[in-house]
């Protein structure tokens, strides 16, 4: 072990989280409609498979792009040879235009301020390296994506301090929660370098309000710190209220050419909106020239392939396709979300009201044996091992209240979702029957005890006489 580095031997990656453990159990026994119908159904993966047919249709209609051709001539050799880490200009232009489109064209982006990265994971870590030193901290509202414990901390050694949000106001960020988190960091002797939020939220599936975004801008202005807005789910908003980008609030607040303008950074990716996590396409958008320059240098450690950039630049430049895709994808997400919510309701389970994302924040507090995180883990294990559904417990998302779970709905067929709801209902019904039987049994025991006690009392009284 002494021959290896501290990083290789440390246990701070977060792989031991129940979020990742659920994945491991799924991989041991994955559900397959034909080969393994009793396997575990993966409901812990925020993956969008609902609109693949739209992508596949475009590829079939555009064989040149898929075959790496331009005007019928192969450009394979051109794409296969070395490209610098600034990215293909055509792709960066197409990407910023797509980013504007999913935001309703209310804001525009300058491709010179865009840095490509191998997914949002790489983009977020790169920003940590750019903005903070080891031992410094970022504040994150809870509940938050479990992977952040790995993405933001593992290699950078930056600390995360939670902004404790609660169900009392649907987990919205408050001024008090922000200040409490800041004070907690100071008590721990941590220098706060910024706040990171996901908007729309993972795992809540909600968009941030205008009031929350203005609160954040004011907070980072007063504290003289950064704000990272991870907007990876911005194109998945399927119901009102609509999505508001932090860039929109910046412009509304006339922050251009101010210090705050340079301290707000956006992370984006095509993994969720376009359903292409395997393509590893992420981006950092910053108005700070030094951040852009440093992140561009760092991006050489996580480049997006030239072939991927060429293909997607052709796809995203097709405005008719992008317009149709965004609209149809949102319709499909809304329909699937409705089916999950309806299926849960049949089991007596409710969700936080949501309007975005690929998942629901599900309230199972009434199914806990006690109001503890131990009871939450007990319930989670039953659902994974007995019901054979992999869902993510709220504790893995650092939720302060036991009994909440993230349940994904877009990474499976409608038939598989229906089966998962049938399994869950059977489990809830069985648990209710068991609880009722236990109550009846306890009531009978109590009646027997009372009867025996009264009989013993009569015997005692007669004996005294």
CSV table of C-alpha atoms in Angstrom, one decimal:
chain,number,residue,atom,x,y,z
A,1,UNK,CA,0.0,0.0,0.0
A,2,UNK,CA,2.9,2.4,0.7
A,3,UNK,CA,3.9,2.1,-3.0
A,4,UNK,CA,0.6,3.9,-3.9
A,5,UNK,CA,-0.4,7.5,-3.6
A,6,UNK,CA,-2.7,8.9,-0.9
A,7,UNK,CA,-5.4,9.5,-3.5
A,8,UNK,CA,-5.3,5.9,-4.7
A,9,UNK,CA,-5.7,4.5,-1.2
A,10,UNK,CA,-8.2,7.0,0.3
A,11,UNK,CA,-11.9,6.2,0.7
A,12,UNK,CA,-13.3,9.7,-0.2
A,13,UNK,CA,-14.6,8.8,-3.7
A,14,UNK,CA,-18.2,8.3,-2.4
A,15,UNK,CA,-18.5,4.8,-4.0
A,16,UNK,CA,-19.8,3.5,-0.7
A,17,UNK,CA,-22.9,5.6,-0.8
A,18,UNK,CA,-26.2,3.8,-1.0
A,19,UNK,CA,-26.7,5.6,-4.3
A,20,UNK,CA,-23.9,3.7,-5.8
A,21,UNK,CA,-24.6,0.5,-3.8
A,22,UNK,CA,-28.0,0.3,-5.4
A,23,UNK,CA,-26.4,0.4,-8.8
A,24,UNK,CA,-24.1,-2.5,-7.8
A,25,UNK,CA,-27.0,-4.6,-6.7
A,26,UNK,CA,-28.8,-3.9,-10.0
A,27,UNK,CA,-25.8,-4.9,-12.0
A,28,UNK,CA,-25.7,-8.2,-10.2
A,29,UNK,CA,-29.3,-9.0,-11.1
A,30,UNK,CA,-30.6,-6.7,-13.9
A,31,UNK,CA,-34.2,-6.9,-15.0
A,32,UNK,CA,-34.8,-8.2,-18.5
A,33,UNK,CA,-38.3,-8.7,-19.8
A,34,UNK,CA,-37.3,-12.0,-21.4
A,35,UNK,CA,-34.0,-13.2,-19.9
A,36,UNK,CA,-34.6,-12.1,-16.3
A,37,UNK,CA,-38.2,-11.0,-15.6
A,38,UNK,CA,-37.7,-11.2,-11.8
A,39,UNK,CA,-34.5,-9.1,-11.8
A,40,UNK,CA,-34.0,-5.6,-10.3
A,41,UNK,CA,-35.6,-2.7,-12.2
A,42,UNK,CA,-33.2,0.2,-12.5
A,43,UNK,CA,-35.0,3.3,-11.2
A,44,UNK,CA,-31.9,5.0,-9.9
A,45,UNK,CA,-30.5,6.1,-13.2
A,46,UNK,CA,-31.5,9.6,-14.5
A,47,UNK,CA,-31.3,8.7,-18.2
A,48,UNK,CA,-33.6,9.9,-20.9
A,49,UNK,CA,-34.5,7.1,-23.3
A,50,UNK,CA,-37.9,8.5,-24.3
A,51,UNK,CA,-36.8,10.4,-27.4
A,52,UNK,CA,-34.2,8.1,-28.9
A,53,UNK,CA,-36.4,7.5,-31.9
A,54,UNK,CA,-36.2,11.2,-32.8
A,55,UNK,CA,-32.4,11.0,-32.8
A,56,UNK,CA,-32.3,7.8,-34.7
A,57,UNK,CA,-34.7,9.2,-37.4
A,58,UNK,CA,-32.4,12.2,-37.9
A,59,UNK,CA,-29.4,10.0,-38.2
A,60,UNK,CA,-31.2,7.9,-40.9
A,61,UNK,CA,-32.1,11.1,-42.8
A,62,UNK,CA,-28.6,12.5,-42.5
A,63,UNK,CA,-26.2,9.7,-43.5
A,64,UNK,CA,-23.4,12.1,-44.4
A,65,UNK,CA,-23.1,13.4,-40.8
A,66,UNK,CA,-23.3,9.9,-39.3
A,67,UNK,CA,-20.8,8.6,-41.9
A,68,UNK,CA,-18.4,11.6,-41.3
A,69,UNK,CA,-18.8,13.0,-44.7
A,70,UNK,CA,-19.1,16.5,-46.1
A,71,UNK,CA,-20.9,17.0,-49.4
A,72,UNK,CA,-20.6,13.3,-50.0
A,73,UNK,CA,-16.8,13.2,-49.4
A,74,UNK,CA,-15.3,11.4,-46.4
A,75,UNK,CA,-13.7,13.7,-43.8
A,76,UNK,CA,-12.8,10.8,-41.5
A,77,UNK,CA,-9.1,11.5,-41.8
A,78,UNK,CA,-9.6,15.2,-41.0
A,79,UNK,CA,-11.6,14.3,-37.9
A,80,UNK,CA,-9.3,11.5,-36.8
A,81,UNK,CA,-6.2,13.7,-36.7
A,82,UNK,CA,-5.2,16.0,-33.9
A,83,UNK,CA,-7.6,18.8,-32.8
A,84,UNK,CA,-6.7,21.4,-30.2
A,85,UNK,CA,-8.6,21.6,-27.0
A,86,UNK,CA,-10.5,24.8,-27.9
A,87,UNK,CA,-13.0,22.6,-29.8
A,88,UNK,CA,-14.5,22.8,-33.3
A,89,UNK,CA,-15.9,26.4,-33.9
A,90,UNK,CA,-18.9,25.0,-35.7
A,91,UNK,CA,-19.8,22.8,-32.8
A,92,UNK,CA,-19.4,25.5,-30.2
A,93,UNK,CA,-21.6,27.8,-32.2
A,94,UNK,CA,-24.3,25.2,-32.6
A,95,UNK,CA,-24.1,24.3,-28.9
A,96,UNK,CA,-24.6,27.9,-27.7
A,97,UNK,CA,-27.5,28.4,-30.1
A,98,UNK,CA,-29.1,25.2,-28.7
A,99,UNK,CA,-28.5,26.4,-25.1
A,100,UNK,CA,-30.4,29.6,-26.0
A,101,UNK,CA,-33.2,27.6,-27.7
A,102,UNK,CA,-33.9,25.4,-24.7
A,103,UNK,CA,-34.1,28.6,-22.6
A,104,UNK,CA,-36.7,30.0,-24.9
A,105,UNK,CA,-34.2,32.3,-26.6
A,106,UNK,CA,-34.5,34.7,-23.7
A,107,UNK,CA,-30.7,34.8,-23.4
A,108,UNK,CA,-27.8,34.4,-25.8
A,109,UNK,CA,-24.3,32.9,-25.2
A,110,UNK,CA,-21.0,33.8,-26.7
A,111,UNK,CA,-19.1,30.8,-28.0
A,112,UNK,CA,-15.8,32.4,-27.0
A,113,UNK,CA,-16.9,32.1,-23.3
A,114,UNK,CA,-17.6,28.4,-23.7
A,115,UNK,CA,-15.2,25.6,-22.7
A,116,UNK,CA,-16.0,22.0,-23.7
A,117,UNK,CA,-15.6,19.2,-21.2
A,118,UNK,CA,-16.2,15.4,-21.1
A,119,UNK,CA,-19.6,15.7,-19.6
A,120,UNK,CA,-21.0,17.8,-16.7
A,121,UNK,CA,-18.9,15.7,-14.2
A,122,UNK,CA,-15.7,17.0,-15.8
A,123,UNK,CA,-17.1,20.5,-16.1
A,124,UNK,CA,-18.0,20.8,-12.4
A,125,UNK,CA,-14.7,19.4,-11.3
A,126,UNK,CA,-12.8,21.8,-13.6
A,127,UNK,CA,-14.6,24.7,-12.1
A,128,UNK,CA,-13.6,23.5,-8.6
A,129,UNK,CA,-10.0,23.5,-9.7
A,130,UNK,CA,-10.4,27.0,-11.1
A,131,UNK,CA,-12.3,28.6,-8.3
A,132,UNK,CA,-11.1,27.0,-5.0
A,133,UNK,CA,-8.0,25.6,-3.2
A,134,UNK,CA,-7.9,22.3,-1.3
A,135,UNK,CA,-9.7,22.8,2.0
A,136,UNK,CA,-11.9,25.6,0.8
A,137,UNK,CA,-15.6,25.2,0.6
A,138,UNK,CA,-18.7,25.4,-1.6
A,139,UNK,CA,-22.2,25.6,-0.2
A,140,UNK,CA,-24.8,23.2,-1.8
A,141,UNK,CA,-28.6,23.2,-1.0
A,142,UNK,CA,-29.9,19.8,0.1
A,143,UNK,CA,-31.0,17.5,-1.1
A,144,UNK,CA,-28.3,17.3,-3.8
A,145,UNK,CA,-27.1,14.9,-6.5
A,146,UNK,CA,-25.1,12.2,-4.7
A,147,UNK,CA,-22.4,12.2,-7.3
A,148,UNK,CA,-21.3,15.7,-6.2
A,149,UNK,CA,-19.5,14.2,-3.3
A,150,UNK,CA,-17.3,12.5,-5.9
A,151,UNK,CA,-17.3,15.1,-8.6
A,152,UNK,CA,-16.5,18.2,-6.5
A,153,UNK,CA,-14.4,16.8,-3.7
A,154,UNK,CA,-12.5,13.6,-4.5
A,155,UNK,CA,-9.6,15.0,-6.6
A,156,UNK,CA,-9.9,18.7,-5.8
A,157,UNK,CA,-10.1,18.2,-2.0
A,158,UNK,CA,-12.7,21.1,-1.9
A,159,UNK,CA,-15.2,20.7,0.9
A,160,UNK,CA,-19.0,20.7,0.6
A,161,UNK,CA,-21.1,22.5,3.3
A,162,UNK,CA,-24.9,21.8,3.1
A,163,UNK,CA,-27.5,24.5,2.9
A,164,UNK,CA,-30.3,22.7,4.8
A,165,UNK,CA,-33.6,22.9,2.9
A,166,UNK,CA,-36.8,21.3,4.2
A,167,UNK,CA,-40.1,20.0,3.0
A,168,UNK,CA,-41.9,22.8,4.9
A,169,UNK,CA,-41.5,25.1,1.9
A,170,UNK,CA,-40.9,22.4,-0.8
A,171,UNK,CA,-37.1,22.5,-0.2
A,172,UNK,CA,-36.7,26.0,-1.5
A,173,UNK,CA,-33.6,28.0,-0.6
A,174,UNK,CA,-34.1,30.6,2.1
A,175,UNK,CA,-31.9,33.5,3.3
A,176,UNK,CA,-31.7,31.9,6.7
A,177,UNK,CA,-30.6,28.6,5.3
A,178,UNK,CA,-27.9,30.3,3.3
A,179,UNK,CA,-26.6,32.3,6.2
A,180,UNK,CA,-26.6,29.3,8.5
A,181,UNK,CA,-24.5,27.3,6.0
A,182,UNK,CA,-22.1,30.1,5.7
A,183,UNK,CA,-21.7,30.4,9.5
A,184,UNK,CA,-21.3,26.7,9.8
A,185,UNK,CA,-18.4,26.8,7.3
A,186,UNK,CA,-16.8,29.6,9.3
A,187,UNK,CA,-17.1,27.5,12.5
A,188,UNK,CA,-15.3,24.7,10.7
A,189,UNK,CA,-12.6,27.2,9.7
A,190,UNK,CA,-13.5,26.8,6.0
A,191,UNK,CA,-13.2,29.6,3.6
A,192,UNK,CA,-16.4,29.7,1.4
A,193,UNK,CA,-15.6,30.3,-2.3
A,194,UNK,CA,-19.1,29.9,-3.7
A,195,UNK,CA,-22.5,28.3,-3.9
A,196,UNK,CA,-23.4,25.6,-6.4
A,197,UNK,CA,-27.0,24.9,-7.3
A,198,UNK,CA,-28.7,22.6,-9.8
A,199,UNK,CA,-31.5,24.2,-11.7
A,200,UNK,CA,-33.7,22.4,-12.5
A,201,UNK,CA,-33.0,20.5,-9.3
A,202,UNK,CA,-31.6,17.0,-9.1
A,203,UNK,CA,-33.2,15.2,-7.2
A,204,UNK,CA,-36.3,17.4,-6.7
A,205,UNK,CA,-37.3,17.8,-10.3
A,206,UNK,CA,-38.2,21.4,-9.7
A,207,UNK,CA,-37.2,24.7,-11.2
A,208,UNK,CA,-35.8,27.5,-9.0
A,209,UNK,CA,-38.0,30.5,-8.5
A,210,UNK,CA,-37.1,34.0,-9.6
A,211,UNK,CA,-37.0,35.0,-5.9
A,212,UNK,CA,-34.5,32.2,-5.1
A,213,UNK,CA,-32.2,33.2,-8.0
A,214,UNK,CA,-32.3,36.9,-7.0
A,215,UNK,CA,-31.6,35.8,-3.4
A,216,UNK,CA,-28.5,33.9,-4.6
A,217,UNK,CA,-27.2,36.8,-6.6
A,218,UNK,CA,-27.6,39.1,-3.7
A,219,UNK,CA,-25.9,36.6,-1.3
A,220,UNK,CA,-22.8,36.1,-3.5
A,221,UNK,CA,-22.6,39.8,-4.1
A,222,UNK,CA,-22.6,40.5,-0.3
A,223,UNK,CA,-20.2,37.7,0.5
A,224,UNK,CA,-18.0,38.3,-2.5
A,225,UNK,CA,-18.0,34.7,-3.7
A,226,UNK,CA,-18.9,32.7,-6.8
A,227,UNK,CA,-22.1,31.0,-8.0
A,228,UNK,CA,-22.2,27.9,-10.2
A,229,UNK,CA,-25.5,27.1,-11.8
A,230,UNK,CA,-25.6,23.5,-13.1
A,231,UNK,CA,-28.3,23.7,-15.7
A,232,UNK,CA,-27.9,20.3,-17.2
A,233,UNK,CA,-31.7,19.6,-17.0
A,234,UNK,CA,-32.8,23.0,-18.5
A,235,UNK,CA,-34.4,21.4,-21.5
A,236,UNK,CA,-36.4,18.8,-19.5
A,237,UNK,CA,-38.9,21.3,-18.1
A,238,UNK,CA,-42.3,19.9,-19.1
A,239,UNK,CA,-44.8,22.0,-17.0
A,240,UNK,CA,-45.2,25.5,-15.6
A,241,UNK,CA,-43.5,27.4,-14.1
A,242,UNK,CA,-41.0,27.6,-16.9
A,243,UNK,CA,-37.2,27.5,-16.6
A,244,UNK,CA,-35.4,30.7,-15.6
A,245,UNK,CA,-31.6,30.6,-16.2
A,246,UNK,CA,-29.3,32.5,-13.9
A,247,UNK,CA,-28.1,34.3,-17.0
A,248,UNK,CA,-31.6,35.7,-17.5
A,249,UNK,CA,-31.5,37.1,-13.9
A,250,UNK,CA,-28.1,38.6,-14.4
A,251,UNK,CA,-29.3,40.6,-17.4
A,252,UNK,CA,-32.5,41.6,-15.7
A,253,UNK,CA,-30.5,42.9,-12.7
A,254,UNK,CA,-28.2,44.9,-15.0
A,255,UNK,CA,-25.2,43.0,-13.7
A,256,UNK,CA,-23.2,43.2,-17.0
A,257,UNK,CA,-19.8,44.7,-16.6
A,258,UNK,CA,-19.9,44.2,-12.8
A,259,UNK,CA,-17.9,42.0,-10.5
A,260,UNK,CA,-20.9,39.7,-10.0
A,261,UNK,CA,-21.2,39.2,-13.8
A,262,UNK,CA,-17.7,37.5,-13.7
A,263,UNK,CA,-18.5,35.4,-10.6
A,264,UNK,CA,-21.4,33.5,-12.1
A,265,UNK,CA,-20.7,30.3,-14.1
A,266,UNK,CA,-23.0,27.9,-15.9
A,267,UNK,CA,-22.5,24.1,-16.4
A,268,UNK,CA,-24.3,22.4,-19.2
A,269,UNK,CA,-24.4,19.1,-20.9
A,270,UNK,CA,-26.2,17.1,-23.6
A,271,UNK,CA,-26.5,14.1,-21.4
A,272,UNK,CA,-30.0,14.8,-20.2
A,273,UNK,CA,-31.7,17.2,-22.6
A,274,UNK,CA,-30.6,15.2,-25.7
A,275,UNK,CA,-30.3,11.9,-23.9
A,276,UNK,CA,-26.6,11.4,-24.8
A,277,UNK,CA,-24.6,10.6,-21.6
A,278,UNK,CA,-22.4,8.2,-23.5
A,279,UNK,CA,-21.2,10.9,-25.9
A,280,UNK,CA,-19.6,12.8,-22.9
A,281,UNK,CA,-20.4,16.3,-24.0
A,282,UNK,CA,-20.4,19.0,-21.3
A,283,UNK,CA,-19.5,22.6,-21.2
A,284,UNK,CA,-18.6,25.5,-18.9
A,285,UNK,CA,-19.9,29.0,-19.6
A,286,UNK,CA,-18.2,31.9,-17.8
A,287,UNK,CA,-17.9,35.6,-18.3
A,288,UNK,CA,-14.5,35.6,-16.6
A,289,UNK,CA,-11.7,35.5,-19.1
A,290,UNK,CA,-9.3,34.0,-16.6
A,291,UNK,CA,-11.7,31.2,-15.8
A,292,UNK,CA,-12.3,30.5,-19.4
A,293,UNK,CA,-8.5,30.5,-20.1
A,294,UNK,CA,-7.7,28.2,-17.2
A,295,UNK,CA,-10.6,25.8,-17.9
A,296,UNK,CA,-9.6,25.6,-21.5
A,297,UNK,CA,-6.1,24.5,-20.5
A,298,UNK,CA,-7.5,22.0,-18.1
A,299,UNK,CA,-9.9,20.6,-20.7
A,300,UNK,CA,-7.0,18.9,-22.4
A,301,UNK,CA,-7.5,16.2,-19.7
A,302,UNK,CA,-11.1,15.5,-20.8
A,303,UNK,CA,-11.7,16.4,-24.4
A,304,UNK,CA,-14.7,15.7,-26.5
A,305,UNK,CA,-13.8,13.7,-29.6
A,306,UNK,CA,-13.7,15.6,-33.0
A,307,UNK,CA,-16.0,12.9,-34.4
A,308,UNK,CA,-18.6,13.6,-31.7
A,309,UNK,CA,-18.4,17.3,-32.2
A,310,UNK,CA,-18.8,17.1,-36.0
A,311,UNK,CA,-21.8,14.8,-35.7
A,312,UNK,CA,-23.6,16.9,-33.1
A,313,UNK,CA,-22.7,20.2,-34.8
A,314,UNK,CA,-24.6,18.9,-37.8
A,315,UNK,CA,-27.5,17.8,-35.7
A,316,UNK,CA,-27.9,20.9,-33.6
A,317,UNK,CA,-27.5,23.2,-36.6
A,318,UNK,CA,-30.7,21.6,-38.0
A,319,UNK,CA,-33.1,24.2,-36.5
A,320,UNK,CA,-36.2,22.3,-37.6
A,321,UNK,CA,-35.0,19.2,-35.9
A,322,UNK,CA,-34.0,21.0,-32.6
A,323,UNK,CA,-37.4,22.8,-32.5
A,324,UNK,CA,-39.3,19.6,-33.0
A,325,UNK,CA,-37.1,17.6,-30.6
A,326,UNK,CA,-37.3,20.1,-27.7
A,327,UNK,CA,-41.1,20.2,-28.0
A,328,UNK,CA,-41.7,16.5,-28.5
A,329,UNK,CA,-39.2,15.5,-25.7
A,330,UNK,CA,-41.0,17.7,-23.2
A,331,UNK,CA,-44.4,16.2,-24.1
A,332,UNK,CA,-43.0,12.7,-23.6
A,333,UNK,CA,-41.5,13.6,-20.3
A,334,UNK,CA,-44.7,15.1,-19.1
A,335,UNK,CA,-46.7,12.0,-20.1
A,336,UNK,CA,-44.2,9.6,-18.5
A,337,UNK,CA,-44.1,11.8,-15.3
A,338,UNK,CA,-47.9,11.6,-15.1
A,339,UNK,CA,-47.8,7.8,-15.3
A,340,UNK,CA,-45.3,7.5,-12.5
A,341,UNK,CA,-47.2,9.9,-10.3
A,342,UNK,CA,-50.5,8.0,-11.0
A,343,UNK,CA,-48.9,4.7,-10.3
A,344,UNK,CA,-47.5,5.9,-7.0
A,345,UNK,CA,-50.9,7.3,-6.0
A,346,UNK,CA,-52.5,3.9,-6.4
A,347,UNK,CA,-50.1,2.7,-3.7
A,348,UNK,CA,-51.0,5.6,-1.5
A,349,UNK,CA,-47.6,7.3,-2.2
A,350,UNK,CA,-47.3,11.0,-3.0
A,351,UNK,CA,-44.5,13.1,-4.6
A,352,UNK,CA,-43.2,16.6,-4.3
A,353,UNK,CA,-44.9,18.6,-7.0
A,354,UNK,CA,-42.4,18.8,-9.9
A,355,UNK,CA,-42.2,20.2,-13.4
A,356,UNK,CA,-38.8,19.1,-14.7
A,357,UNK,CA,-36.1,16.4,-14.8
A,358,UNK,CA,-36.2,12.6,-15.3
A,359,UNK,CA,-37.3,11.7,-11.8
A,360,UNK,CA,-39.7,12.4,-8.9
A,361,UNK,CA,-38.9,13.2,-5.3
A,362,UNK,CA,-41.1,10.6,-3.6
A,363,UNK,CA,-42.5,10.8,-0.1
A,364,UNK,CA,-42.4,7.4,1.7
A,365,UNK,CA,-42.2,8.8,5.2
A,366,UNK,CA,-45.5,7.0,6.2
A,367,UNK,CA,-43.9,3.6,5.3
A,368,UNK,CA,-41.0,4.0,7.8
A,369,UNK,CA,-41.1,2.0,11.0
A,370,UNK,CA,-39.7,5.0,12.8
A,371,UNK,CA,-38.7,8.6,11.9
A,372,UNK,CA,-35.0,7.7,11.5
A,373,UNK,CA,-32.5,7.3,8.8
A,374,UNK,CA,-32.0,3.7,10.1
A,375,UNK,CA,-35.6,3.1,9.2
A,376,UNK,CA,-35.1,4.7,5.8
A,377,UNK,CA,-32.2,2.3,5.1
A,378,UNK,CA,-34.3,-0.6,6.3
A,379,UNK,CA,-37.1,0.4,3.9
A,380,UNK,CA,-34.7,1.0,1.0
A,381,UNK,CA,-33.1,-2.5,1.4
A,382,UNK,CA,-36.6,-4.1,1.3
A,383,UNK,CA,-37.4,-2.2,-1.9
A,384,UNK,CA,-34.1,-3.2,-3.5
A,385,UNK,CA,-33.9,-6.8,-2.4
A,386,UNK,CA,-37.5,-7.8,-2.0
A,387,UNK,CA,-39.4,-5.6,-4.3
A,388,UNK,CA,-36.4,-5.5,-6.7
A,389,UNK,CA,-36.6,-1.8,-7.5
A,390,UNK,CA,-33.4,0.3,-7.3
A,391,UNK,CA,-34.4,3.7,-6.1
A,392,UNK,CA,-32.2,6.3,-4.3
A,393,UNK,CA,-32.7,7.0,-0.6
A,394,UNK,CA,-32.9,10.6,0.4
A,395,UNK,CA,-30.0,10.2,2.8
A,396,UNK,CA,-27.7,9.5,-0.2
A,397,UNK,CA,-28.8,13.0,-1.4
A,398,UNK,CA,-28.0,14.5,2.1
A,399,UNK,CA,-31.7,15.2,2.8
A,400,UNK,CA,-32.3,16.2,6.4
A,401,UNK,CA,-35.6,14.4,6.6
A,402,UNK,CA,-35.8,10.5,6.5
A,403,UNK,CA,-38.3,8.9,4.2
A,404,UNK,CA,-37.8,10.7,0.9
A,405,UNK,CA,-36.6,8.8,-2.2
A,406,UNK,CA,-35.6,9.8,-5.8
A,407,UNK,CA,-37.4,7.6,-8.4
A,408,UNK,CA,-36.4,7.8,-12.1
A,409,UNK,CA,-39.0,7.3,-14.8
A,410,UNK,CA,-37.4,8.0,-18.2
A,411,UNK,CA,-34.8,5.3,-18.5
A,412,UNK,CA,-37.2,2.4,-19.2
A,413,UNK,CA,-40.1,1.4,-21.3
A,414,UNK,CA,-43.7,2.2,-20.4
A,415,UNK,CA,-44.3,-1.6,-19.7
A,416,UNK,CA,-41.4,-1.7,-17.3
A,417,UNK,CA,-42.6,1.3,-15.5
A,418,UNK,CA,-46.0,-0.3,-15.2
A,419,UNK,CA,-44.4,-3.5,-13.8
A,420,UNK,CA,-42.4,-1.5,-11.3
A,421,UNK,CA,-45.6,0.2,-10.0
A,422,UNK,CA,-47.3,-3.2,-9.7
A,423,UNK,CA,-44.4,-4.5,-7.6
A,424,UNK,CA,-44.5,-1.5,-5.4
A,425,UNK,CA,-48.2,-1.6,-4.8
A,426,UNK,CA,-48.0,-5.3,-3.9
A,427,UNK,CA,-45.3,-4.5,-1.4
A,428,UNK,CA,-47.3,-1.6,0.2
A,429,UNK,CA,-50.5,-3.7,0.3
A,430,UNK,CA,-48.6,-6.6,1.9
A,431,UNK,CA,-47.0,-4.2,4.5
A,432,UNK,CA,-50.4,-2.7,5.3
A,433,UNK,CA,-51.9,-6.2,5.7
A,434,UNK,CA,-49.0,-7.2,8.0
A,435,UNK,CA,-49.4,-4.1,10.1
A,436,UNK,CA,-53.1,-4.6,10.4
A,437,UNK,CA,-52.5,-8.2,11.5
A,438,UNK,CA,-50.0,-7.1,14.0
A,439,UNK,CA,-52.4,-4.5,15.4
A,440,UNK,CA,-55.2,-7.1,15.7
A,441,UNK,CA,-52.7,-9.5,17.3
A,442,UNK,CA,-51.6,-6.8,19.8
A,443,UNK,CA,-55.3,-5.9,20.5
A,444,UNK,CA,-56.1,-9.6,21.2
A,445,UNK,CA,-53.1,-9.8,23.5
A,446,UNK,CA,-54.2,-6.7,25.3
A,447,UNK,CA,-57.7,-8.0,25.7
A,448,UNK,CA,-56.4,-11.3,27.1
A,449,UNK,CA,-54.0,-9.5,29.4
A,450,UNK,CA,-56.9,-7.2,30.7
A,451,UNK,CA,-59.2,-10.3,31.2
A,452,UNK,CA,-56.5,-12.2,33.0
A,453,UNK,CA,-55.7,-9.1,35.2
A,454,UNK,CA,-59.4,-8.7,36.1
A,455,UNK,CA,-59.7,-12.4,36.9
A,456,UNK,CA,-56.7,-12.4,39.1
A,457,UNK,CA,-58.1,-9.3,40.9
A,458,UNK,CA,-61.4,-11.1,41.6
A,459,UNK,CA,-59.5,-14.1,42.9
A,460,UNK,CA,-57.5,-11.8,45.2
A,461,UNK,CA,-60.6,-10.1,46.4
A,462,UNK,CA,-62.4,-13.4,47.2
A,463,UNK,CA,-59.4,-14.7,48.9
A,464,UNK,CA,-59.2,-11.7,51.2
A,465,UNK,CA,-62.8,-12.2,52.2
